[in-house]
Short mmCIF file of C-alpha atoms in Angstrom, two decimals:
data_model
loop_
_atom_site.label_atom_id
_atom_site.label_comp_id
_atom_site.label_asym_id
_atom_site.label_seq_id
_atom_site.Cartn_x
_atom_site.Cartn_y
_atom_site.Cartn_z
CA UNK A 1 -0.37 42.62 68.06
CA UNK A 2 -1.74 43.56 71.23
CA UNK A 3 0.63 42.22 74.06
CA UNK A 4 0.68 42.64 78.40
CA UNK A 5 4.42 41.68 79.31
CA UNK A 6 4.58 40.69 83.01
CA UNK A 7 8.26 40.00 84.55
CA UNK A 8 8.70 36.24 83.94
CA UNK A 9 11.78 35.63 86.90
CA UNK A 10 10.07 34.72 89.95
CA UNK A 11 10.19 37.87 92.74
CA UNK A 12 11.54 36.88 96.29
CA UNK A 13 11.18 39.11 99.62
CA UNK A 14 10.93 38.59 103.46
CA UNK A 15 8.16 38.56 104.75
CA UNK A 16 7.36 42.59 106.06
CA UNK A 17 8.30 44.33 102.68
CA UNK A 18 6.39 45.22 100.39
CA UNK A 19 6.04 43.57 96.94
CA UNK A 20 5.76 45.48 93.48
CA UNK A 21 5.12 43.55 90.45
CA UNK A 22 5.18 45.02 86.45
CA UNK A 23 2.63 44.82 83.84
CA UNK A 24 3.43 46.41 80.70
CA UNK A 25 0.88 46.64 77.82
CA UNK A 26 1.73 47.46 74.25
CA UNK A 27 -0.02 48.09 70.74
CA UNK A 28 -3.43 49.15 72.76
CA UNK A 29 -4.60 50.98 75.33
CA UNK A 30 -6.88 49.60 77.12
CA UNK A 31 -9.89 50.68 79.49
CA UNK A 32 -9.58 48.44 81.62
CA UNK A 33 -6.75 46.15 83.78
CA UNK A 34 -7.53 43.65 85.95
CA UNK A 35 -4.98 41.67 88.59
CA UNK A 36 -5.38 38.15 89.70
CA UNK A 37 -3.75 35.73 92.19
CA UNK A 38 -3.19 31.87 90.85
CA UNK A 39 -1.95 29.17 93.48
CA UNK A 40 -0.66 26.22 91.96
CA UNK A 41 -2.98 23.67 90.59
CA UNK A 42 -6.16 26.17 90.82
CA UNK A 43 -7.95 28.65 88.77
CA UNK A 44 -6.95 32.52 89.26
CA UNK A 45 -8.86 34.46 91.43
CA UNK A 46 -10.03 38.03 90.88
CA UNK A 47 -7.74 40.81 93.06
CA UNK A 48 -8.79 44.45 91.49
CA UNK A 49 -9.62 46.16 88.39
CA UNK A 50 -8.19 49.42 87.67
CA UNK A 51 -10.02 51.89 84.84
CA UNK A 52 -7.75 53.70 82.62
CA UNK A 53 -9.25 57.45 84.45
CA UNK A 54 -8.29 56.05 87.77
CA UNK A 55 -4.32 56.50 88.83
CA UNK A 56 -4.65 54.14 92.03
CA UNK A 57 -7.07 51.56 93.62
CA UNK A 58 -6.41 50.11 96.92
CA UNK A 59 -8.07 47.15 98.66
CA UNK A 60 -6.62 46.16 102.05
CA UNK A 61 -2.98 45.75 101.77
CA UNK A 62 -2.94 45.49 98.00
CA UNK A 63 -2.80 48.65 95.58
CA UNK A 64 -2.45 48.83 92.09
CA UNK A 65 -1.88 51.92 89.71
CA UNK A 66 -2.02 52.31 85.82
CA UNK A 67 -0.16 54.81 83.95
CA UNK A 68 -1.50 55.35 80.82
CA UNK A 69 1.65 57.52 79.76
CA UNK A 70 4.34 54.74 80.62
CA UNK A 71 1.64 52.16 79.51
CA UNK A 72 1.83 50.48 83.04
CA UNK A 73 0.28 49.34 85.74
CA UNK A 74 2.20 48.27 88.89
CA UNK A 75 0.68 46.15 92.06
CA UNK A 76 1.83 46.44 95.05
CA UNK A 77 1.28 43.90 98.46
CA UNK A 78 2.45 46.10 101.83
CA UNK A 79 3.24 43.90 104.35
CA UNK A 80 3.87 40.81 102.43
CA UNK A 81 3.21 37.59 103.85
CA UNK A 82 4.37 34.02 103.03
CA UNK A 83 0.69 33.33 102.85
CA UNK A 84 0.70 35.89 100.17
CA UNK A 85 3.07 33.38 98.01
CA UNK A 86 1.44 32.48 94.68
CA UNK A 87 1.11 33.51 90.92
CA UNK A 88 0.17 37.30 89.93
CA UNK A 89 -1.48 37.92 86.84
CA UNK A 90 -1.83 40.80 84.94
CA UNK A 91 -4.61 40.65 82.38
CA UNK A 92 -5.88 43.56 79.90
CA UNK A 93 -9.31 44.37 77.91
CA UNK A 94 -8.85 44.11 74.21
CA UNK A 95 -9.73 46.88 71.76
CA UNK A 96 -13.41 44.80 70.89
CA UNK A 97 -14.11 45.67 74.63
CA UNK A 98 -15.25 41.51 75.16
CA UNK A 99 -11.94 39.76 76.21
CA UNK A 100 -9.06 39.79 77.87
CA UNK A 101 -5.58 39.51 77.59
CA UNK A 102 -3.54 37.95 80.19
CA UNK A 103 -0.20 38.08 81.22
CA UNK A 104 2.07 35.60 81.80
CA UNK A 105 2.19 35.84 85.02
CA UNK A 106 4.91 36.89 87.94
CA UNK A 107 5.56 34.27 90.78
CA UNK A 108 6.11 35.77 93.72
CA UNK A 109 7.65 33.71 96.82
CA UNK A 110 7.69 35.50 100.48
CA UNK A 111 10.09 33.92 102.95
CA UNK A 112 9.42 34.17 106.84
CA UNK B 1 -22.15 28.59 97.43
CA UNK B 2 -22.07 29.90 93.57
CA UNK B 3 -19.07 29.13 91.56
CA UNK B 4 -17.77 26.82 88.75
CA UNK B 5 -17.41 23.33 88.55
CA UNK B 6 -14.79 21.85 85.96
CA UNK B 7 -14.24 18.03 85.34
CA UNK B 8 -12.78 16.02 85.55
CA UNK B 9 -9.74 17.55 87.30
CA UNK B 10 -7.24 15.26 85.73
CA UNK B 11 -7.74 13.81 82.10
CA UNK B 12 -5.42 11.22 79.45
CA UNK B 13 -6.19 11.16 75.83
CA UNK B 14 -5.28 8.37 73.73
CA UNK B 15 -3.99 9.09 69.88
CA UNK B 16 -6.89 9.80 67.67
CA UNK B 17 -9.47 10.11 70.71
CA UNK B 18 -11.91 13.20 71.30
CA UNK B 19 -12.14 14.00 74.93
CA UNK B 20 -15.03 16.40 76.29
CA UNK B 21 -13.89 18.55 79.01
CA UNK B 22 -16.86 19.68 81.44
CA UNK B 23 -17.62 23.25 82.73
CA UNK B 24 -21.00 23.97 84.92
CA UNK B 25 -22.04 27.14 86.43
CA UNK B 26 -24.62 28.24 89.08
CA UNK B 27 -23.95 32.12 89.29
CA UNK B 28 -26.14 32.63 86.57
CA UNK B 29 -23.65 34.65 84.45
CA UNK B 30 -24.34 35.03 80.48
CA UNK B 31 -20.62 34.69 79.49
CA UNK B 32 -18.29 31.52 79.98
CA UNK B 33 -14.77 31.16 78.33
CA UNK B 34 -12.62 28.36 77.67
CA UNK B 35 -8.51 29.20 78.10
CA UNK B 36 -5.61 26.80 77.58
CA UNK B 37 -2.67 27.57 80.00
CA UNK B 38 1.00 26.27 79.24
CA UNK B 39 4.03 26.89 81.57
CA UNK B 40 5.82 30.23 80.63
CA UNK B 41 2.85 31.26 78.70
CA UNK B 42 -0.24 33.36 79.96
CA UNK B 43 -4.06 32.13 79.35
CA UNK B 44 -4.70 31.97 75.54
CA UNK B 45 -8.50 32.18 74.97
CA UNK B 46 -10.02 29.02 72.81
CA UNK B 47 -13.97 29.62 72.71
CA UNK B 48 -16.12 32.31 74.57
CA UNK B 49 -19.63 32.09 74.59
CA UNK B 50 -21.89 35.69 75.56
CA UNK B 51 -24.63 34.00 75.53
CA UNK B 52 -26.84 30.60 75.13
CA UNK B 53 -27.03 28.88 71.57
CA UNK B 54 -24.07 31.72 70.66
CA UNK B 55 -19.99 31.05 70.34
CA UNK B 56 -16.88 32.91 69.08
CA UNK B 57 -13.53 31.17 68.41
CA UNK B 58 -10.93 32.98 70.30
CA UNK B 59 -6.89 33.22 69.56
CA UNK B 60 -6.58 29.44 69.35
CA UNK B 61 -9.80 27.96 68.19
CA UNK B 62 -8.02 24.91 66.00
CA UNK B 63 -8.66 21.75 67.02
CA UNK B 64 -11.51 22.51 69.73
CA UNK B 65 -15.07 22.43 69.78
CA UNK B 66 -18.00 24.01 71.74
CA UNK B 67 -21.44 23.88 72.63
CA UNK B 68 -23.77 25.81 74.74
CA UNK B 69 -27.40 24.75 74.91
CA UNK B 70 -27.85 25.62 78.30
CA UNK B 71 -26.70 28.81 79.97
CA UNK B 72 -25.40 26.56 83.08
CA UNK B 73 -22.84 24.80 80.83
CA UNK B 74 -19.96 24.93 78.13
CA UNK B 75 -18.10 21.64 77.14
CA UNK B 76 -15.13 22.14 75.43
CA UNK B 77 -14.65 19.41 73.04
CA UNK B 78 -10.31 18.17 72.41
CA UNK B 79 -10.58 16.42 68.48
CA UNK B 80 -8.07 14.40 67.27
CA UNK B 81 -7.02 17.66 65.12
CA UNK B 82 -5.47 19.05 68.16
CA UNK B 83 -1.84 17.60 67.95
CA UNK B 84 -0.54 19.03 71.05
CA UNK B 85 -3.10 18.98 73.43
CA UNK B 86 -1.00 18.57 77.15
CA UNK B 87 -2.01 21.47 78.99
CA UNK B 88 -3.67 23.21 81.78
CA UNK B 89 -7.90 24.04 80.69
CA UNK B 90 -9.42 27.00 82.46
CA UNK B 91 -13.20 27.88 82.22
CA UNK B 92 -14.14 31.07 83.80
CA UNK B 93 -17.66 33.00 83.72
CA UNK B 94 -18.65 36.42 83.96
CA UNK B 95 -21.86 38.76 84.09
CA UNK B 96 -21.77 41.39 81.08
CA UNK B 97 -23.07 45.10 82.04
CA UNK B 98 -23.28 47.35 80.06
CA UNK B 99 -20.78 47.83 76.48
CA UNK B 100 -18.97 43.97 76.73
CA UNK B 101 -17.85 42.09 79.77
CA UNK B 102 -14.49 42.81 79.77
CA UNK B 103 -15.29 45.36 82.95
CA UNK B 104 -16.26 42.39 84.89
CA UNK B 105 -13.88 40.27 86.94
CA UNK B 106 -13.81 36.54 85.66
CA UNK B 107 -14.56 33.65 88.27
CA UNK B 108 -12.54 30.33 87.11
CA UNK B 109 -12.83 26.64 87.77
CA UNK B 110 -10.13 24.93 89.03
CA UNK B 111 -9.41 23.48 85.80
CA UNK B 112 -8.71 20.17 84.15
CA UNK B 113 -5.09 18.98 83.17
CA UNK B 114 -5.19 17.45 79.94
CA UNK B 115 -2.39 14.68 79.09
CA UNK B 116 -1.74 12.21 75.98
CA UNK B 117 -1.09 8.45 77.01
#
């Protein structure tokens, strides 16, 4: 079955570096891969959406990339910030092109 | 401002009760969804509607219901078949272009937390 694997142990950094979290899809390959940022207690919010033809997308200090040939895409926060603390989800078109398949999720915590 | 309402944001069911969870939207989007989220687990899709008077069951359909008269709103509906209902409801909307509207980001509610008495 179609599955997006997302690192499940919480990341920790100081504050300054730069954060890279995993997705990993398998059994598919999808057009499509979207990343979104969930604080506790709230709904996700929309980050980026990276097409399968496009290597890298940046917005501000984020940037994600998909590799179709490692079936990956990786996102990245430069200059982390403890503000930037929260949930990271990783979430996948399926093959009948109308929903999506989410991650679990990576937790990432940034300490000052 | 546009966005999603859910209600209420905290919810108890008794044994053998149906509960109606509410979802409203003013962004005038054609799509809604329903999720369930449980801890360790990522959003598993219940219902998605594409458009009004229309509804597909999703991965984990048992023990729900839907409805969507009105493209504004989609109540999901927790029967008494649904044994193990405790968890975290999403509803999230989105404007379909073109082939699907899986190209679209999703905007979400800030969800209802189900929990048996």
């Amino acid at each position: 079955s179609q599955k997006i694997e997302q690192n499940s142990e919480a990341l920790n950094i100081q504050e300054g570096k730069t954060a890279t979290l995993t997705c990993n899809y398998t059994n598919y390959s999808p057009a499509y891969l979207q990343w979104y940022r969930q604080d506790p207690g709230r709904g996700p919010v929309f980050l980026l959406l990276i097409r399968e033809n496009e290597k890298e997308k940046r917005k501000e200090r984020l940037k994600v990339t998909f590799d179709t040939t490692l079936k990956q895409s990786l996102f990245h926060i430069t200059a982390s910030q403890p503000a930037d603390s929260a949930t990271y989800l990783c979430a996948a078109v399926g093959s009948s092109g109308d929903k999506l398949t989410f991650g679990t999720g990576t937790r990432l915590a940034v300490r000052p | 401002d546009g966005g999603i309402t859910q209600s209420p944001k905290y919810l108890f069911r008794k044994e053998g009760q149906n509960v109606t969870l509410s979802c409203e939207q003013n962004l005038n989007h054609d799509a809604m969804y329903w999720y369930r989220q449980d801890p360790g687990q990522g959003l598993r899709l219940i219902y998605y509607s594409q458009i009004v008077n229309d509804f597909q069951k999703g991965d984990i359909a048992e023990g729900y219901s839907v409805s969507r008269e009105k493209k504004e709103s989609f109540p999901l509906t927790v029967t008494s078949a649904q044994k193990n209902p405790t968890a975290f409801y999403l509803c999230a909307s989105t404007d379909p272009r073109g082939r699907g509207s899986s190209n679209q980001p999703q905007h979400f509610g800030d969800g209802t937390r189900l929990s048996i008495l």
